[in-house]
Structure formats: C-alpha cells, structure tokens
GROMACS .gro file of C-alpha atoms in nm:
model
  341
    1MET     CA    1   0.509   2.023   0.510
    2PHE     CA    2   0.671   1.765   0.540
    3ASP     CA    3   1.045   1.892   0.672
    4LEU     CA    4   1.298   1.725   0.393
    5ALA     CA    5   1.569   1.751   0.492
    6PRO     CA    6   1.723   1.397   0.556
    7VAL     CA    7   1.755   1.470   0.162
    8ALA     CA    8   1.723   1.836   0.062
    9ALA     CA    9   1.510   1.931  -0.148
   10LEU     CA   10   1.608   2.010  -0.494
   11PRO     CA   11   1.606   2.332  -0.568
   12SER     CA   12   1.283   2.457  -0.803
   13THR     CA   13   1.210   2.838  -0.943
   14ASN     CA   14   0.851   2.699  -1.029
   15ARG     CA   15   0.674   2.541  -0.741
   16PRO     CA   16   0.381   2.474  -0.796
   17LEU     CA   17   0.138   2.617  -0.590
   18GLU     CA   18  -0.079   2.371  -0.290
   19SER     CA   19  -0.392   2.308  -0.472
   20ASP     CA   20  -0.164   2.191  -0.782
   21ARG     CA   21   0.111   2.012  -0.571
   22LEU     CA   22   0.138   1.606  -0.559
   23PRO     CA   23  -0.067   1.460  -0.261
   24CYS     CA   24   0.038   1.299  -0.026
   25SER     CA   25  -0.164   0.954  -0.017
   26ILE     CA   26  -0.078   0.786   0.400
   27GLU     CA   27   0.137   0.964   0.648
   28MET     CA   28   0.176   0.802   0.921
   29ASP     CA   29   0.354   0.919   1.260
   30THR     CA   30   0.381   0.683   1.609
   31ALA     CA   31   0.460   1.027   1.792
   32ALA     CA   32   0.028   1.074   1.785
   33ALA     CA   33  -0.049   0.699   2.041
   34PRO     CA   34   0.125   0.652   2.328
   35PRO     CA   35   0.492   0.506   2.375
   36ALA     CA   36   0.289   0.135   2.528
   37GLU     CA   37   0.102   0.122   2.218
   38GLN     CA   38   0.335   0.261   1.935
   39PHE     CA   39   0.488   0.021   1.832
   40GLU     CA   40   0.235  -0.237   1.783
   41LEU     CA   41   0.058   0.094   1.553
   42PHE     CA   42   0.354   0.053   1.395
   43ARG     CA   43   0.323  -0.269   1.305
   44SER     CA   44  -0.033  -0.208   1.205
   45TRP     CA   45   0.078  -0.054   0.902
   46TYR     CA   46   0.257  -0.401   0.730
   47ALA     CA   47  -0.100  -0.537   0.818
   48GLY     CA   48  -0.122  -0.840   0.528
   49LEU     CA   49   0.207  -0.779   0.348
   50ALA     CA   50   0.432  -0.908   0.580
   51GLU     CA   51   0.580  -0.950   0.933
   52VAL     CA   52   0.741  -0.698   1.153
   53LYS     CA   53   0.927  -0.699   1.541
   54PRO     CA   54   1.178  -0.546   1.701
   55ALA     CA   55   1.458  -0.620   1.615
   56GLN     CA   56   1.532  -0.659   2.015
   57LEU     CA   57   1.250  -0.567   2.311
   58ALA     CA   58   1.013  -0.366   2.163
   59PRO     CA   59   1.153   0.002   2.308
   60ARG     CA   60   0.894   0.288   2.434
   61PRO     CA   61   0.902   0.504   2.262
   62PHE     CA   62   0.919   0.419   1.862
   63LEU     CA   63   0.943   0.634   1.709
   64ALA     CA   64   0.865   0.588   1.333
   65ARG     CA   65   0.706   0.837   1.067
   66GLN     CA   66   0.555   0.685   0.719
   67ARG     CA   67   0.418   0.843   0.428
   68ALA     CA   68   0.371   0.696   0.064
   69TRP     CA   69   0.263   0.857  -0.296
   70SER     CA   70   0.127   0.715  -0.576
   71PHE     CA   71   0.216   0.746  -0.907
   72GLY     CA   72  -0.032   0.566  -1.114
   73ARG     CA   73   0.056   0.196  -1.101
   74SER     CA   74   0.379   0.219  -0.814
   75THR     CA   75   0.396   0.356  -0.510
   76LEU     CA   76   0.739   0.508  -0.334
   77ILE     CA   77   0.725   0.490   0.047
   78TYR     CA   78   0.942   0.710   0.328
   79LEU     CA   79   1.022   0.530   0.608
   80SER     CA   80   1.183   0.679   0.906
   81THR     CA   81   1.267   0.482   1.242
   82PRO     CA   82   1.611   0.697   1.357
   83GLU     CA   83   1.614   0.545   1.704
   84VAL     CA   84   1.468   0.201   1.609
   85SER     CA   85   1.518  -0.135   1.481
   86PHE     CA   86   1.361  -0.392   1.368
   87ALA     CA   87   1.316  -0.700   1.155
   88TRP     CA   88   1.103  -0.756   0.817
   89GLN     CA   89   0.976  -1.083   0.705
   90ASN     CA   90   0.707  -1.170   0.440
   91LEU     CA   91   0.388  -1.369   0.474
   92ARG     CA   92   0.378  -1.719   0.401
   93ARG     CA   93  -0.019  -1.590   0.233
   94PRO     CA   94   0.044  -1.294   0.142
   95THR     CA   95  -0.244  -1.027   0.032
   96ILE     CA   96  -0.080  -0.865  -0.266
   97ASP     CA   97   0.189  -0.960  -0.479
   98SER     CA   98   0.389  -0.644  -0.616
   99TRP     CA   99   0.794  -0.567  -0.740
  100CYS     CA  100   1.019  -0.370  -0.404
  101LEU     CA  101   1.304  -0.186  -0.497
  102HIS     CA  102   1.416  -0.131  -0.165
  103LEU     CA  103   1.661   0.123  -0.101
  104THR     CA  104   1.854   0.172   0.265
  105LEU     CA  105   1.990   0.555   0.341
  106PRO     CA  106   2.281   0.631   0.501
  107ARG     CA  107   2.283   0.827   0.794
  108THR     CA  108   2.468   1.084   0.716
  109ARG     CA  109   2.310   1.409   0.596
  110HIS     CA  110   2.388   1.420   0.233
  111ARG     CA  111   2.279   1.011   0.164
  112SER     CA  112   2.617   1.036  -0.081
  113GLY     CA  113   2.845   0.701  -0.046
  114SER     CA  114   2.559   0.460  -0.068
  115SER     CA  115   2.687   0.111  -0.157
  116ILE     CA  116   2.552  -0.084  -0.460
  117ASP     CA  117   2.472  -0.396  -0.135
  118ALA     CA  118   2.241  -0.067   0.034
  119LEU     CA  119   1.943  -0.146  -0.302
  120SER     CA  120   1.788  -0.522  -0.295
  121LEU     CA  121   1.451  -0.645  -0.511
  122HIS     CA  122   1.220  -0.888  -0.396
  123SER     CA  123   0.853  -1.020  -0.452
  124LEU     CA  124   0.618  -0.986  -0.110
  125ALA     CA  125   0.525  -1.321  -0.278
  126ASP     CA  126   0.834  -1.486  -0.181
  127PRO     CA  127   1.054  -1.590   0.135
  128PHE     CA  128   1.205  -1.284   0.212
  129ALA     CA  129   1.333  -1.171   0.598
  130GLY     CA  130   1.569  -0.799   0.658
  131ARG     CA  131   1.661  -0.633   0.989
  132SER     CA  132   1.650  -0.245   0.943
  133GLU     CA  133   1.954  -0.140   1.186
  134THR     CA  134   1.798   0.214   1.324
  135SER     CA  135   1.790   0.369   0.931
  136ASP     CA  136   1.576   0.541   0.639
  137HIS     CA  137   1.433   0.388   0.401
  138LEU     CA  138   1.264   0.451  -0.003
  139ALA     CA  139   1.152   0.199  -0.107
  140LEU     CA  140   0.921   0.192  -0.436
  141PHE     CA  141   0.632  -0.083  -0.483
  142VAL     CA  142   0.578  -0.210  -0.824
  143PRO     CA  143   0.333  -0.425  -0.932
  144ARG     CA  144   0.403  -0.766  -1.041
  145ASN     CA  145   0.120  -0.786  -1.267
  146LEU     CA  146   0.268  -0.550  -1.513
  147GLN     CA  147   0.323  -0.657  -1.912
  148THR     CA  148   0.624  -0.583  -1.892
  149ILE     CA  149   0.725  -0.652  -1.637
  150GLN     CA  150   0.612  -1.095  -1.576
  151SER     CA  151   0.951  -1.297  -1.559
  152SER     CA  152   0.961  -1.455  -1.204
  153ARG     CA  153   1.300  -1.410  -1.131
  154VAL     CA  154   1.481  -1.134  -1.222
  155VAL     CA  155   1.872  -1.051  -1.148
  156LEU     CA  156   1.959  -0.661  -1.106
  157ARG     CA  157   2.332  -0.637  -1.234
  158ASP     CA  158   2.590  -0.363  -1.038
  159GLN     CA  159   2.536  -0.186  -1.328
  160ALA     CA  160   2.112  -0.079  -1.258
  161LYS     CA  161   2.209  -0.113  -0.921
  162ARG     CA  162   2.330   0.213  -0.865
  163PHE     CA  163   2.111   0.370  -1.190
  164LEU     CA  164   1.850   0.277  -0.951
  165MET     CA  165   2.001   0.391  -0.634
  166GLU     CA  166   2.005   0.748  -0.800
  167TYR     CA  167   1.679   0.750  -0.976
  168LEU     CA  168   1.522   0.659  -0.606
  169THR     CA  169   1.753   0.994  -0.447
  170LEU     CA  170   1.655   1.235  -0.725
  171LEU     CA  171   1.244   1.086  -0.707
  172PHE     CA  172   1.192   1.130  -0.347
  173ARG     CA  173   1.468   1.471  -0.355
  174SER     CA  174   1.159   1.556  -0.683
  175LEU     CA  175   0.879   1.575  -0.449
  176PRO     CA  176   0.848   1.901  -0.350
  177GLY     CA  177   0.775   2.013  -0.717
  178LEU     CA  178   0.532   1.792  -0.816
  179ARG     CA  179   0.276   1.878  -1.008
  180SER     CA  180  -0.025   1.582  -0.958
  181THR     CA  181  -0.034   1.610  -1.326
  182ASP     CA  182   0.279   1.454  -1.333
  183VAL     CA  183   0.153   1.130  -1.169
  184ALA     CA  184   0.115   0.954  -1.462
  185HIS     CA  185   0.375   1.035  -1.674
  186ILE     CA  186   0.644   0.941  -1.371
  187GLY     CA  187   0.447   0.629  -1.257
  188GLU     CA  188   0.474   0.489  -1.649
  189ALA     CA  189   0.842   0.586  -1.657
  190SER     CA  190   0.958   0.427  -1.341
  191THR     CA  191   0.822   0.116  -1.410
  192SER     CA  192   0.972   0.115  -1.772
  193LEU     CA  193   1.316   0.244  -1.615
  194LEU     CA  194   1.322  -0.089  -1.383
  195ALA     CA  195   1.146  -0.302  -1.584
  196ALA     CA  196   1.472  -0.171  -1.857
  197CYS     CA  197   1.719  -0.253  -1.552
  198LEU     CA  198   1.592  -0.666  -1.529
  199ALA     CA  199   1.740  -0.894  -1.655
  200PRO     CA  200   1.517  -1.227  -1.662
  201THR     CA  201   1.591  -1.561  -1.564
  202ARG     CA  202   1.364  -1.882  -1.691
  203ASP     CA  203   0.981  -1.811  -1.588
  204HIS     CA  204   0.782  -2.180  -1.402
  205ALA     CA  205   0.537  -2.201  -1.633
  206ALA     CA  206   0.308  -2.226  -1.347
  207GLU     CA  207   0.394  -1.847  -1.287
  208ALA     CA  208   0.305  -1.760  -1.648
  209GLN     CA  209  -0.048  -1.762  -1.562
  210ARG     CA  210   0.000  -1.522  -1.308
  211PRO     CA  211  -0.024  -1.172  -1.508
  212ILE     CA  212  -0.387  -1.334  -1.638
  213GLU     CA  213  -0.510  -1.411  -1.311
  214ALA     CA  214  -0.443  -1.056  -1.241
  215ALA     CA  215  -0.656  -0.952  -1.530
  216ILE     CA  216  -0.908  -1.150  -1.383
  217MET     CA  217  -0.879  -1.024  -1.052
  218SER     CA  218  -0.879  -0.607  -1.265
  219ARG     CA  219  -1.217  -0.733  -1.394
  220ALA     CA  220  -1.401  -0.903  -1.093
  221CYS     CA  221  -1.249  -0.630  -0.869
  222ARG     CA  222  -1.482  -0.378  -1.138
  223ILE     CA  223  -1.771  -0.582  -1.107
  224ILE     CA  224  -1.809  -0.588  -0.712
  225LYS     CA  225  -1.779  -0.218  -0.762
  226GLU     CA  226  -2.089  -0.178  -1.020
  227HIS     CA  227  -2.243  -0.427  -0.813
  228LEU     CA  228  -2.109  -0.311  -0.469
  229ALA     CA  229  -2.535  -0.156  -0.351
  230ASN     CA  230  -2.698  -0.472  -0.494
  231PRO     CA  231  -2.722  -0.732  -0.198
  232ALA     CA  232  -2.728  -1.024  -0.480
  233LEU     CA  233  -2.372  -0.927  -0.512
  234THR     CA  234  -2.245  -1.268  -0.498
  235PRO     CA  235  -1.961  -1.500  -0.652
  236SER     CA  236  -2.216  -1.668  -0.860
  237LEU     CA  237  -2.238  -1.293  -0.976
  238ILE     CA  238  -1.904  -1.201  -1.083
  239CYS     CA  239  -1.814  -1.549  -1.277
  240ARG     CA  240  -2.170  -1.527  -1.523
  241GLU     CA  241  -2.054  -1.151  -1.555
  242ILE     CA  242  -1.708  -1.237  -1.648
  243GLY     CA  243  -1.705  -1.630  -1.752
  244VAL     CA  244  -1.486  -1.799  -1.508
  245SER     CA  245  -1.541  -2.059  -1.309
  246ARG     CA  246  -1.560  -2.063  -0.942
  247SER     CA  247  -1.284  -2.261  -0.794
  248ARG     CA  248  -1.071  -2.020  -1.053
  249LEU     CA  249  -1.220  -1.722  -0.884
  250TYR     CA  250  -1.155  -1.873  -0.539
  251ARG     CA  251  -0.790  -1.946  -0.592
  252ILE     CA  252  -0.732  -1.593  -0.746
  253PHE     CA  253  -0.920  -1.408  -0.487
  254GLU     CA  254  -0.727  -1.615  -0.176
  255PRO     CA  255  -0.403  -1.443  -0.121
  256ILE     CA  256  -0.624  -1.084  -0.027
  257GLY     CA  257  -0.860  -1.293   0.222
  258GLY     CA  258  -1.165  -1.447  -0.037
  259VAL     CA  259  -1.348  -1.260  -0.260
  260SER     CA  260  -1.622  -1.259   0.018
  261THR     CA  261  -1.381  -1.056   0.232
  262HIS     CA  262  -1.268  -0.844  -0.015
  263ILE     CA  263  -1.624  -0.680  -0.076
  264ARG     CA  264  -1.711  -0.733   0.252
  265ARG     CA  265  -1.397  -0.464   0.321
  266GLU     CA  266  -1.516  -0.259   0.014
  267ARG     CA  267  -1.867  -0.227   0.149
  268LEU     CA  268  -1.763  -0.140   0.536
  269ARG     CA  269  -1.546   0.164   0.337
  270LYS     CA  270  -1.852   0.323   0.266
  271THR     CA  271  -2.032   0.305   0.577
  272ARG     CA  272  -1.759   0.482   0.693
  273ASP     CA  273  -1.713   0.785   0.389
  274ALA     CA  274  -2.128   0.791   0.476
  275LEU     CA  275  -2.000   0.809   0.890
  276GLU     CA  276  -1.763   1.029   0.849
  277ASN     CA  277  -1.950   1.285   0.625
  278SER     CA  278  -2.097   1.568   0.818
  279SER     CA  279  -2.309   1.623   0.642
  280ASP     CA  280  -2.533   1.262   0.622
  281ARG     CA  281  -2.759   1.282   0.900
  282ARG     CA  282  -2.884   0.913   0.897
  283PRO     CA  283  -2.902   0.656   1.141
  284ILE     CA  284  -2.573   0.469   1.156
  285SER     CA  285  -2.888   0.108   1.148
  286ILE     CA  286  -2.988   0.290   0.851
  287ILE     CA  287  -2.605   0.344   0.678
  288ALA     CA  288  -2.529  -0.061   0.733
  289GLU     CA  289  -2.837  -0.186   0.638
  290GLN     CA  290  -2.780   0.031   0.266
  291TRP     CA  291  -2.452  -0.125   0.257
  292GLY     CA  292  -2.629  -0.514   0.386
  293PHE     CA  293  -2.545  -0.471   0.716
  294TRP     CA  294  -2.816  -0.634   0.938
  295ASP     CA  295  -2.723  -0.741   1.228
  296ALA     CA  296  -2.601  -0.418   1.443
  297SER     CA  297  -2.267  -0.589   1.675
  298ALA     CA  298  -2.187  -0.757   1.405
  299TYR     CA  299  -2.141  -0.459   1.149
  300SER     CA  300  -1.997  -0.294   1.471
  301ARG     CA  301  -1.781  -0.575   1.535
  302MET     CA  302  -1.646  -0.566   1.200
  303PHE     CA  303  -1.610  -0.230   1.135
  304LYS     CA  304  -1.457  -0.193   1.431
  305LYS     CA  305  -1.184  -0.477   1.345
  306GLU     CA  306  -1.126  -0.310   1.002
  307PHE     CA  307  -1.074   0.068   1.116
  308GLY     CA  308  -0.907   0.043   1.498
  309VAL     CA  309  -1.231   0.242   1.533
  310SER     CA  310  -1.639   0.260   1.617
  311PRO     CA  311  -1.978   0.317   1.342
  312SER     CA  312  -1.986   0.595   1.692
  313GLU     CA  313  -1.585   0.710   1.698
  314ALA     CA  314  -1.646   0.718   1.368
  315ARG     CA  315  -1.916   0.968   1.291
  316ALA     CA  316  -1.842   1.188   1.622
  317GLY     CA  317  -1.460   1.220   1.399
  318GLY     CA  318  -1.634   1.319   1.119
  319LEU     CA  319  -1.806   1.569   1.315
  320ARG     CA  320  -1.531   1.705   1.517
  321GLY     CA  321  -1.418   1.732   1.089
  322VAL     CA  322  -1.133   1.520   1.202
  323VAL     CA  323  -1.176   1.267   0.895
  324SER     CA  324  -0.799   1.126   0.774
  325ALA     CA  325  -0.712   1.244   0.462
  326ARG     CA  326  -0.739   0.913   0.166
  327PRO     CA  327  -0.639   1.113  -0.141
  328THR     CA  328  -0.673   0.740  -0.288
  329ASP     CA  329  -0.929   0.597  -0.054
  330ALA     CA  330  -0.645   0.441   0.147
  331SER     CA  331  -0.573   0.405   0.511
  332THR     CA  332  -0.290   0.135   0.478
  333LEU     CA  333  -0.003   0.074   0.274
  334ARG     CA  334  -0.165  -0.250   0.193
  335GLU     CA  335  -0.491  -0.083   0.046
  336LEU     CA  336  -0.288   0.166  -0.156
  337LEU     CA  337  -0.092  -0.083  -0.312
  338PHE     CA  338  -0.370  -0.324  -0.338
  339SER     CA  339  -0.593  -0.043  -0.548
  340ASN     CA  340  -0.288   0.000  -0.748
  341TYR     CA  341  -0.233  -0.380  -0.838
   0.00000   0.00000   0.00000
C-alpha cells in the first residue's frame, strides 16, 4: 500500500474494503530501473506533455515516484522527488491541452505553512517553464474543453489560491478512505470548485472555438473506437460520420500527432492487451493482422516504440502474470489525461 506519510492521512472509522477502494490509475518508480537509466525513465513519464531536463547534470541515481488517480474528467497526481531537481518546459506542440493546478509541497512532515506562491495554474498548451528543487508535488489536471471553464485567460485571486491549496491537500489526504463510487462526485466537485475560483479576462475570438473542437474530437474518438477493427477506417470515413471536412479533422487532431497516429496507437493497444492475455495463444502475427498490421517487422518496431518492449516480451510478461495495472487503459500520464479529455 502506498505510504502517505509525507502527508498524514486523515483518521477514518469507515475505511472501504480493498475491492471497493479507489484504484490508482498509474504508479511509477524510477527505483525499478538501473541508476544510469533512471532519469530517462522519469523523462518518459511526461512524453507528449512537457520537456523535462535535469537542473544540472543528471545525478545517478535519479529517484522519483509518481502516482495518479482519475476522477472522471479530472486527474490528481502526486510526484515525489525529495533528492533531485529538474526543470519543466511546456511543449511548443503539445499532444493535449489541460489546465494544471500545481502545488509544491514544503519539505516538512505536516506540510503546513505553504505560501500562496506555492500554488500555480497554467495550461499545457501555453508557454510555461518551471523548476523543481528537491520537492514533492500535487497537481490536478482538468480538461480545458470543459464548458464551465472556457476562458482562454484566467486569474487566481489570493483568497482563491489559499482555498484551492487546502482543497488539494485535503483531497490527497482523503485518498485512503475513498471508494470507486466516489469518483463521479469528486470529479464534478473539483471542476466546479476550480471554475468558481477563476476570474476570466477577455477571450480571443479564435480561442472561442476550443470547446467546439473538443466536442468534435470527442465524437471522432467514439467513431474510431466503434470502427477500430474495420480495415476501412480512414479519416474520410470519420469525416462522413461526424460531418466535418478533412482539413478541420486534421487540424483538431494535430496536437496529438494526427488522426492516423491516434488510430494506430489505439490498435497497438488492442494488440498489447491480447498479448498480455495469457489465455490468448494465437500467434503474434495473427493478432497483429487482426488489427491491421500486415508487416511483422514494421509492427514490431511500432510496438516497441510505443510501449518500450517488443511484442514477444509483452507476451512473455503476460505468461508470467507480469501485466502492468491499467484500470483506465492508460500507461502514461498523457494517455490518462487524453482518456479524460
């Protein structure tokens, strides 16, 4: 069980059973990798979201732990880097756009006395750079396409910052007592609280299209999911189903690498799930062809690039019962945020 000692858990007289407890969507620890590879592993956690660099020459070891919990449309992460520093810079062409409410936790046992400067709010799609100095972090990610938070520019007042700092800390401390059935209520409450605390400034006309394009992307993703096994699934089919032009569809999917890239990733995930299923003993080539991968060599290269292991290694892990937990079918923070988008 995760050690919540850095932020003491609130006492509870009605803890949920293990089967009812809110699951952790992602859990990662660089200690599982050799010291020489630990920083690159840490860096891969944020692929598609930000560029992470060591504050100085990457130390060895580079010990860091991250956990993520999904609350419907919002995602809470806890990152612990108590002995290492790093710099963070948003990508010029991010794969997803979310608000990030970030709180740097003080290096004291009870996490008290933080100044309001420890809390920040920024968008993954806007220019932003920061630096972590041997700290622990809490961050709440909320999709920028929510109807309740459509402003392109927001300001957090000092009083709102204090309130949100207390809310983030309380939410984290309450995790051991939360049930899976609490997810919808907490997600709705979190987004509503954030919306209530934001003071919008004047929007630009072009950015008013963001919620519309987010709705189109959501519909397109549903079409892709429904037709994923169909060899005739193409951008043209998607355009016909949702009634948009190819140029608009391409523009909307451009931040995540393009619509064809998204289709390929979803199909690769399907093959991964089959390979990790110990009861599915079909040849790897047959599984690959089921999802449209006819060239065995090209499929193997794409699979390893996407998941870090070869198809045969994924199958061997499944036979040994070594299958990474993916309650939301997300193996990276980017995938988890995209599934909530």
